PDB file of C-alpha atoms and ligand atoms in Angstrom:
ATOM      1  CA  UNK A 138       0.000   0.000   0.000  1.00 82.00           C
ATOM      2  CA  UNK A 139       1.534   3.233  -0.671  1.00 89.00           C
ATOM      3  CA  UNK A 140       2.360   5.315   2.289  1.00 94.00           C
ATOM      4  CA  UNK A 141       1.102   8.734   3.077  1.00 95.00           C
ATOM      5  CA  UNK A 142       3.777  10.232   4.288  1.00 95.00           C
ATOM      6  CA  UNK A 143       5.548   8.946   1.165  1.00 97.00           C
ATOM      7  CA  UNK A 144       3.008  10.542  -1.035  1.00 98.00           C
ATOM      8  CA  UNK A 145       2.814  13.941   0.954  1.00 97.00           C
ATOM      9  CA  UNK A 146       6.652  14.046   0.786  1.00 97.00           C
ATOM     10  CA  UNK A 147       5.851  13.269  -2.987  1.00 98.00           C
ATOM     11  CA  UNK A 148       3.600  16.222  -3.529  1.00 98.00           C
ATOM     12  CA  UNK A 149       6.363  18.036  -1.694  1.00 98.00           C
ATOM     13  CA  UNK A 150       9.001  17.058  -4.324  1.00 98.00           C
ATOM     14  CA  UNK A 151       6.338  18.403  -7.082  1.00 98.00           C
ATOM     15  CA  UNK A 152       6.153  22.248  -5.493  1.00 98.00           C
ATOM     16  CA  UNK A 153      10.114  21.835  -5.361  1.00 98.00           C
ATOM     17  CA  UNK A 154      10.503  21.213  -9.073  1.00 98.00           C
ATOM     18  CA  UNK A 155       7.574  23.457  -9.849  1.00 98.00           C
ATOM     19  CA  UNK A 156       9.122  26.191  -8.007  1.00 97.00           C
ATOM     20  CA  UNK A 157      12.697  25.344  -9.815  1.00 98.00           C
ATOM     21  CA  UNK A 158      11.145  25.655 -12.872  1.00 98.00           C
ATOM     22  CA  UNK A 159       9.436  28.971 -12.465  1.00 98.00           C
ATOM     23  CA  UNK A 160      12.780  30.117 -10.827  1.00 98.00           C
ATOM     24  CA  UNK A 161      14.431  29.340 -14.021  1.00 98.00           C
ATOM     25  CA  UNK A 162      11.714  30.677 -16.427  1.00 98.00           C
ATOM     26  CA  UNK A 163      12.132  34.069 -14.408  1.00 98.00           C
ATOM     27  CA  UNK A 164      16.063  34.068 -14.567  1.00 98.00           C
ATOM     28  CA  UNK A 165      15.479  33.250 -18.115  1.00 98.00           C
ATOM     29  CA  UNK A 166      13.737  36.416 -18.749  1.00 98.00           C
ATOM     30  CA  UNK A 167      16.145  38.257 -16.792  1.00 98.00           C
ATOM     31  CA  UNK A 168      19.266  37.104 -19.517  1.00 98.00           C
ATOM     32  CA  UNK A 169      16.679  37.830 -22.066  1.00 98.00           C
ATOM     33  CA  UNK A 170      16.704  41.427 -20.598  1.00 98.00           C
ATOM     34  CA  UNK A 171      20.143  41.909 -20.788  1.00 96.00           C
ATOM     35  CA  UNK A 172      20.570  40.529 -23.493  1.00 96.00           C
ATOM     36  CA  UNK A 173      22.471  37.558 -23.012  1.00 96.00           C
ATOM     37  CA  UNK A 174      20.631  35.324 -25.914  1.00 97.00           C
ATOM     38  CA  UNK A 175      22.167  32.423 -25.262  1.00 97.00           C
ATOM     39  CA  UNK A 176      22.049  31.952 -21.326  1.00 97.00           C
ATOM     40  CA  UNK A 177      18.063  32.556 -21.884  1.00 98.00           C
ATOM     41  CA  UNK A 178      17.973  29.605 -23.839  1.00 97.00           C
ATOM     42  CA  UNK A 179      19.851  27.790 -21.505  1.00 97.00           C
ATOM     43  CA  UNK A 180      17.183  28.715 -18.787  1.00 97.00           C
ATOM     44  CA  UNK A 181      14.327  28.508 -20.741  1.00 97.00           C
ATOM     45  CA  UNK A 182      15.491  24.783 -21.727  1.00 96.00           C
ATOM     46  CA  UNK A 183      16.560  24.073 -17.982  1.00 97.00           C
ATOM     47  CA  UNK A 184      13.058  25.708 -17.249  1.00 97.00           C
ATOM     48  CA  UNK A 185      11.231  23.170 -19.230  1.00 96.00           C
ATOM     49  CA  UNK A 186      13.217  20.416 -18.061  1.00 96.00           C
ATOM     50  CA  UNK A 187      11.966  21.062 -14.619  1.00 97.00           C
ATOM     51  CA  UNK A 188       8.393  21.558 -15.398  1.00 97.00           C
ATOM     52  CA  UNK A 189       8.854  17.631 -17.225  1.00 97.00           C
ATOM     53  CA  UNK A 190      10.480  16.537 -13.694  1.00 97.00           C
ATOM     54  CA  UNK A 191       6.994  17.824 -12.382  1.00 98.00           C
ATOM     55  CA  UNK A 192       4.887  16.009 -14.264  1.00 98.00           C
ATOM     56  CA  UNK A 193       6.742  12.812 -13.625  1.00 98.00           C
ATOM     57  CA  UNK A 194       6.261  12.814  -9.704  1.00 98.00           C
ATOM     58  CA  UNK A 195       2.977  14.443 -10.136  1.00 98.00           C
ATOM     59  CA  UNK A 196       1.737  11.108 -12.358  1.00 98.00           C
ATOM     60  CA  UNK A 197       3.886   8.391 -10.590  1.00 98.00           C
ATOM     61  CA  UNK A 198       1.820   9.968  -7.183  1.00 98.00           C
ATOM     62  CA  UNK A 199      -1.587   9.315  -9.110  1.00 98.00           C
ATOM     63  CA  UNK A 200      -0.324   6.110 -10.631  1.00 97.00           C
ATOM     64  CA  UNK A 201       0.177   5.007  -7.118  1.00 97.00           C
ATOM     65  CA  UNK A 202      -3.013   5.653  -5.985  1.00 96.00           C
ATOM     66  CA  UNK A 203      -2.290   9.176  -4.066  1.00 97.00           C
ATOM     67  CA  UNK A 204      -3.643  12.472  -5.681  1.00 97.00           C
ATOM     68  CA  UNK A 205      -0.948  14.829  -7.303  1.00 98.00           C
ATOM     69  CA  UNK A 206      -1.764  18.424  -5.790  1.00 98.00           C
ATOM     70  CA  UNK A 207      -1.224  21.111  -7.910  1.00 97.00           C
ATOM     71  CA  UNK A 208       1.478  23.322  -5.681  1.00 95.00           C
ATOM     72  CA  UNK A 209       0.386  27.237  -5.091  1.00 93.00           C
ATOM     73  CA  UNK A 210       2.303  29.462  -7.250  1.00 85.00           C
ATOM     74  CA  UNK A 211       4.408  31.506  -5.108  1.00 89.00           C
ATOM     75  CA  UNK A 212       6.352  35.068  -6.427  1.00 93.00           C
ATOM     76  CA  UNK A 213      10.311  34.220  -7.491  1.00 95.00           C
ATOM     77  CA  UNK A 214      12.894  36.533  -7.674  1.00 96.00           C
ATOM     78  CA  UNK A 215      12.529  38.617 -10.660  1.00 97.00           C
ATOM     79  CA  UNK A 216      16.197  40.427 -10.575  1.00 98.00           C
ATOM     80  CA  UNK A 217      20.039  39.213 -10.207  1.00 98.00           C
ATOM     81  CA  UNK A 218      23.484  41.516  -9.724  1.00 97.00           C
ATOM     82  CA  UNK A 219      25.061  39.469 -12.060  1.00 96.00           C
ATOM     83  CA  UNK A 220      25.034  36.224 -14.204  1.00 96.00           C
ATOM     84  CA  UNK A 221      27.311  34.696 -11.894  1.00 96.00           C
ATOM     85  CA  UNK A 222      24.237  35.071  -9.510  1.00 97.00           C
ATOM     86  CA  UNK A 223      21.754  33.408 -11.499  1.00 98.00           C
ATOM     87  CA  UNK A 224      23.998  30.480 -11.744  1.00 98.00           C
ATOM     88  CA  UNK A 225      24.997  30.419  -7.732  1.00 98.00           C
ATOM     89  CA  UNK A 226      20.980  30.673  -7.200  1.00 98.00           C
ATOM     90  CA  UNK A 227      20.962  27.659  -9.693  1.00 98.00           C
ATOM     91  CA  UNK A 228      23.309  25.410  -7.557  1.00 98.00           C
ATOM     92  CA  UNK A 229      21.568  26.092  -4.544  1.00 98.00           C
ATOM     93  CA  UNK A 230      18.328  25.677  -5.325  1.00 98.00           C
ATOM     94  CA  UNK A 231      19.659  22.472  -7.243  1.00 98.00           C
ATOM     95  CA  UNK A 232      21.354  21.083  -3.993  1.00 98.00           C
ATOM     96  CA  UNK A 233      17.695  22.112  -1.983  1.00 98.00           C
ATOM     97  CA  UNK A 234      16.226  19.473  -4.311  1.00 98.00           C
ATOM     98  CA  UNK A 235      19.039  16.952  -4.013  1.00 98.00           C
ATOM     99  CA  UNK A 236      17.771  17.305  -0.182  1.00 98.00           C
ATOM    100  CA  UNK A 237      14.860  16.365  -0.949  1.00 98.00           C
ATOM    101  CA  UNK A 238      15.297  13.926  -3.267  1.00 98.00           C
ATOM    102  CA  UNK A 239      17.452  12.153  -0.461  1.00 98.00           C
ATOM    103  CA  UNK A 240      15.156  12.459   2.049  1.00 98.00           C
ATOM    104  CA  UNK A 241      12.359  10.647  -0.186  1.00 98.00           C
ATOM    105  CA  UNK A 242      14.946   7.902  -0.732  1.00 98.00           C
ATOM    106  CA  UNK A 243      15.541   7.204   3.103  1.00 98.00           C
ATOM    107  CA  UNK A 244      11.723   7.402   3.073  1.00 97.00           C
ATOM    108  CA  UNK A 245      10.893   4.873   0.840  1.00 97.00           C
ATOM    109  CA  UNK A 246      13.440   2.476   2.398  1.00 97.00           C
ATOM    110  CA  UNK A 247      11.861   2.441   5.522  1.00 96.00           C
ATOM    111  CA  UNK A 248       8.587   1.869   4.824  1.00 96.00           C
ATOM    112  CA  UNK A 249       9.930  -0.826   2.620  1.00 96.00           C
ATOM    113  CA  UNK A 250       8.293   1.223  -0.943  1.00 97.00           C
ATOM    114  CA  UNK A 251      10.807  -0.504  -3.277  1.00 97.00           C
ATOM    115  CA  UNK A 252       9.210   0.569  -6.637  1.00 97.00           C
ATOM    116  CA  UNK A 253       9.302   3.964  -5.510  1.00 98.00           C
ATOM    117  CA  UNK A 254      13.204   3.706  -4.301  1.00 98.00           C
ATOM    118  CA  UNK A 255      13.488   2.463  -7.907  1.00 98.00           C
ATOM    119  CA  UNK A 256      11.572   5.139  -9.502  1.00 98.00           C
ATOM    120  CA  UNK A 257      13.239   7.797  -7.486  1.00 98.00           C
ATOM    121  CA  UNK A 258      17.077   6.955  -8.694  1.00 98.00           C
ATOM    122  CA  UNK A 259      16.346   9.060 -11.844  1.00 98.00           C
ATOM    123  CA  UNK A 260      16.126  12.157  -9.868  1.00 98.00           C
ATOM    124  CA  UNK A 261      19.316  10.731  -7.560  1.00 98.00           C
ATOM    125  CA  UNK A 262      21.382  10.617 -11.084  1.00 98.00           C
ATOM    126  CA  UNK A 263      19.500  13.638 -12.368  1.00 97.00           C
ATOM    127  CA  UNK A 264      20.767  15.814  -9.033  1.00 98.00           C
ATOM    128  CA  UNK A 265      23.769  14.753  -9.455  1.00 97.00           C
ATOM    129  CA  UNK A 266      24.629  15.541 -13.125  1.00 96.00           C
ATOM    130  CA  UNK A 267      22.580  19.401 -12.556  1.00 97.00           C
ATOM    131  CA  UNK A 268      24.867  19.962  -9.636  1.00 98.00           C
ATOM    132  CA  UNK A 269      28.240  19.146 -11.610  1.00 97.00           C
ATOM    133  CA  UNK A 270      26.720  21.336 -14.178  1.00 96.00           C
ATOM    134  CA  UNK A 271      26.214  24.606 -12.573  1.00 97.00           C
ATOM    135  CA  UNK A 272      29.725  23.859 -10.795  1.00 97.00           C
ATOM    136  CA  UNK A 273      30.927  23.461 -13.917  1.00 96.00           C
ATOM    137  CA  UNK A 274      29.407  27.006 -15.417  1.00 96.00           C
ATOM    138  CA  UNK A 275      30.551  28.613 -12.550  1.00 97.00           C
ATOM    139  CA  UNK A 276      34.037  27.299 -12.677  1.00 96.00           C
ATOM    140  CA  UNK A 277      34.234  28.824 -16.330  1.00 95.00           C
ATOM    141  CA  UNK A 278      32.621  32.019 -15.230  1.00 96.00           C
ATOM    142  CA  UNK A 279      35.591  32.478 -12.503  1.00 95.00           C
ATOM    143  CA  UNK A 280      38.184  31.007 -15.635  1.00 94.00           C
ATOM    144  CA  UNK A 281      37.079  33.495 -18.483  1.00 94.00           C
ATOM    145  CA  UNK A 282      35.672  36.311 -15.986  1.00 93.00           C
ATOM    146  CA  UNK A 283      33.117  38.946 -16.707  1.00 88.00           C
ATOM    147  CA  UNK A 284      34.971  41.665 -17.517  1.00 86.00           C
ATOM    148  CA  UNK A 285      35.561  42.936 -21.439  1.00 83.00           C
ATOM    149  CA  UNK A 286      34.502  39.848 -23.442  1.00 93.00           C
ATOM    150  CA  UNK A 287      34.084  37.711 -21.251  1.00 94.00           C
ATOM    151  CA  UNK A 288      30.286  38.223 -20.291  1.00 94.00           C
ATOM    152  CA  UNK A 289      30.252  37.334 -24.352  1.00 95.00           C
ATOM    153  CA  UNK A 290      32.171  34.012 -24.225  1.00 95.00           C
ATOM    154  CA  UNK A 291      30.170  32.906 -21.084  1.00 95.00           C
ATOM    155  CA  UNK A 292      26.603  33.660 -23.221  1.00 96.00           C
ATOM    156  CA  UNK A 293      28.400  31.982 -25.707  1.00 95.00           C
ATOM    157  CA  UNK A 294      29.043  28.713 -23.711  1.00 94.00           C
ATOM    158  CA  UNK A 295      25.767  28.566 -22.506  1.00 96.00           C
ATOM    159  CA  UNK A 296      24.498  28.715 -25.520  1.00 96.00           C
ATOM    160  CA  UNK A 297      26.393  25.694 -26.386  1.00 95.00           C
ATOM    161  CA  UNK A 298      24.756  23.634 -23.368  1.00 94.00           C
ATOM    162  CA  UNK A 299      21.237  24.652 -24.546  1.00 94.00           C
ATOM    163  CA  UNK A 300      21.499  23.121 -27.512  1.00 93.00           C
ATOM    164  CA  UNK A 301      23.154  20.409 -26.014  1.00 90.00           C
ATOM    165  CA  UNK A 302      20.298  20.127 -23.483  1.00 87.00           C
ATOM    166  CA  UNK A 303      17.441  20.762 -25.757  1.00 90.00           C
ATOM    167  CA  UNK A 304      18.837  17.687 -28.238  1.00 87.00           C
ATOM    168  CA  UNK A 305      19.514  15.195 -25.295  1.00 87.00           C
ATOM    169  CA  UNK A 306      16.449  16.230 -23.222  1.00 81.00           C
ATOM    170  CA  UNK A 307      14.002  15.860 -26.309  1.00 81.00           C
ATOM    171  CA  UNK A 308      12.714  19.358 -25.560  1.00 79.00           C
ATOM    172  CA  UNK A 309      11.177  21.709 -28.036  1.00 65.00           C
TER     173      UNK A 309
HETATM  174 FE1  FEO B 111      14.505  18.649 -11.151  1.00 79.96          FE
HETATM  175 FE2  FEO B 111      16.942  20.085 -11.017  1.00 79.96          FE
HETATM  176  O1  FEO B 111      15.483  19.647 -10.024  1.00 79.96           O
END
């Protein structure tokens, strides 16, 4: 029988990568405003990836035979000092989810929910790759700098892992 604390801690992990995506979709618009092209993409792409990470909890809870709540829609932070910002607000709100995702995981071990362990390792590897990837962006931002060109080559880059994204994430 599927646990209720398992499937409120489930509905939990929806709101968390509900509220990632809409963080991204805002930081997205605030590249967009300053006209770094290719970091929007990159957050509109990690936006959308988010909202699919939604939808998978959200039907695995119904599949189960829980009810998927649709989380409230809080405000997110609409402006950032920097680009270097954005992506430090990226890694933490990435290793808030890697929390929770951990958390669920000792969850379902002790109430013996072995499908749901199962289901869950997706987000363990998925946590794992997004937090080596904003490292990653951040450790080029510190390499290349945002002085003179190099708030260019750092659009540029992220440009690069949008595409990369969109292709291996099947998003549109
Ligand atoms: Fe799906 Fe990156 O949290």
């Amino acid at each position: 029988m599927f646990s209720s604390k398992l499937e409120e801690q489930l509905n939990h992990q929806v709101s968390l990568e509900s509220k990632a995506s809409a963080l991204y979709l805002s930081m997205a618009s605030w590249c967009e405003k300053k006209r770094l092209n290719g970091a929007a993409s990159f957050y509109y792409a990690q936006s959308d990836e988010e909202r699919q990470h939604m939808l998978k909890v959200f039907k695995y809870i119904n599949e189960m035979g829980g009810h998927a709540k649709v989380p409230s829609v809080n405000p997110v932070e609409a402006e950032f000092s920097s680009i270097k910002e954005v992506v430090e607000r990226s890694l933490e709100s990435e290793k808030t989810v890697t929390s929770s995702v951990h958390h669920l995981c000792e969850l379902a071990r002790e109430v013996q929910d072995f499908g749901t362990l199962n289901f869950l390792q997706f987000y363990v590897v998925e946590q794992r790759e997004e937090e080596v990837l904003f490292g990653n962006i951040l450790d080029r931002i510190e390499l290349i700098g945002m002085e003179g060109q190099g708030l260019y080559y750092i659009d540029k880059e992220l440009e690069a892992l949008a595409k990369q994204k969109i292709k291996t994430e099947g998003l549109a």
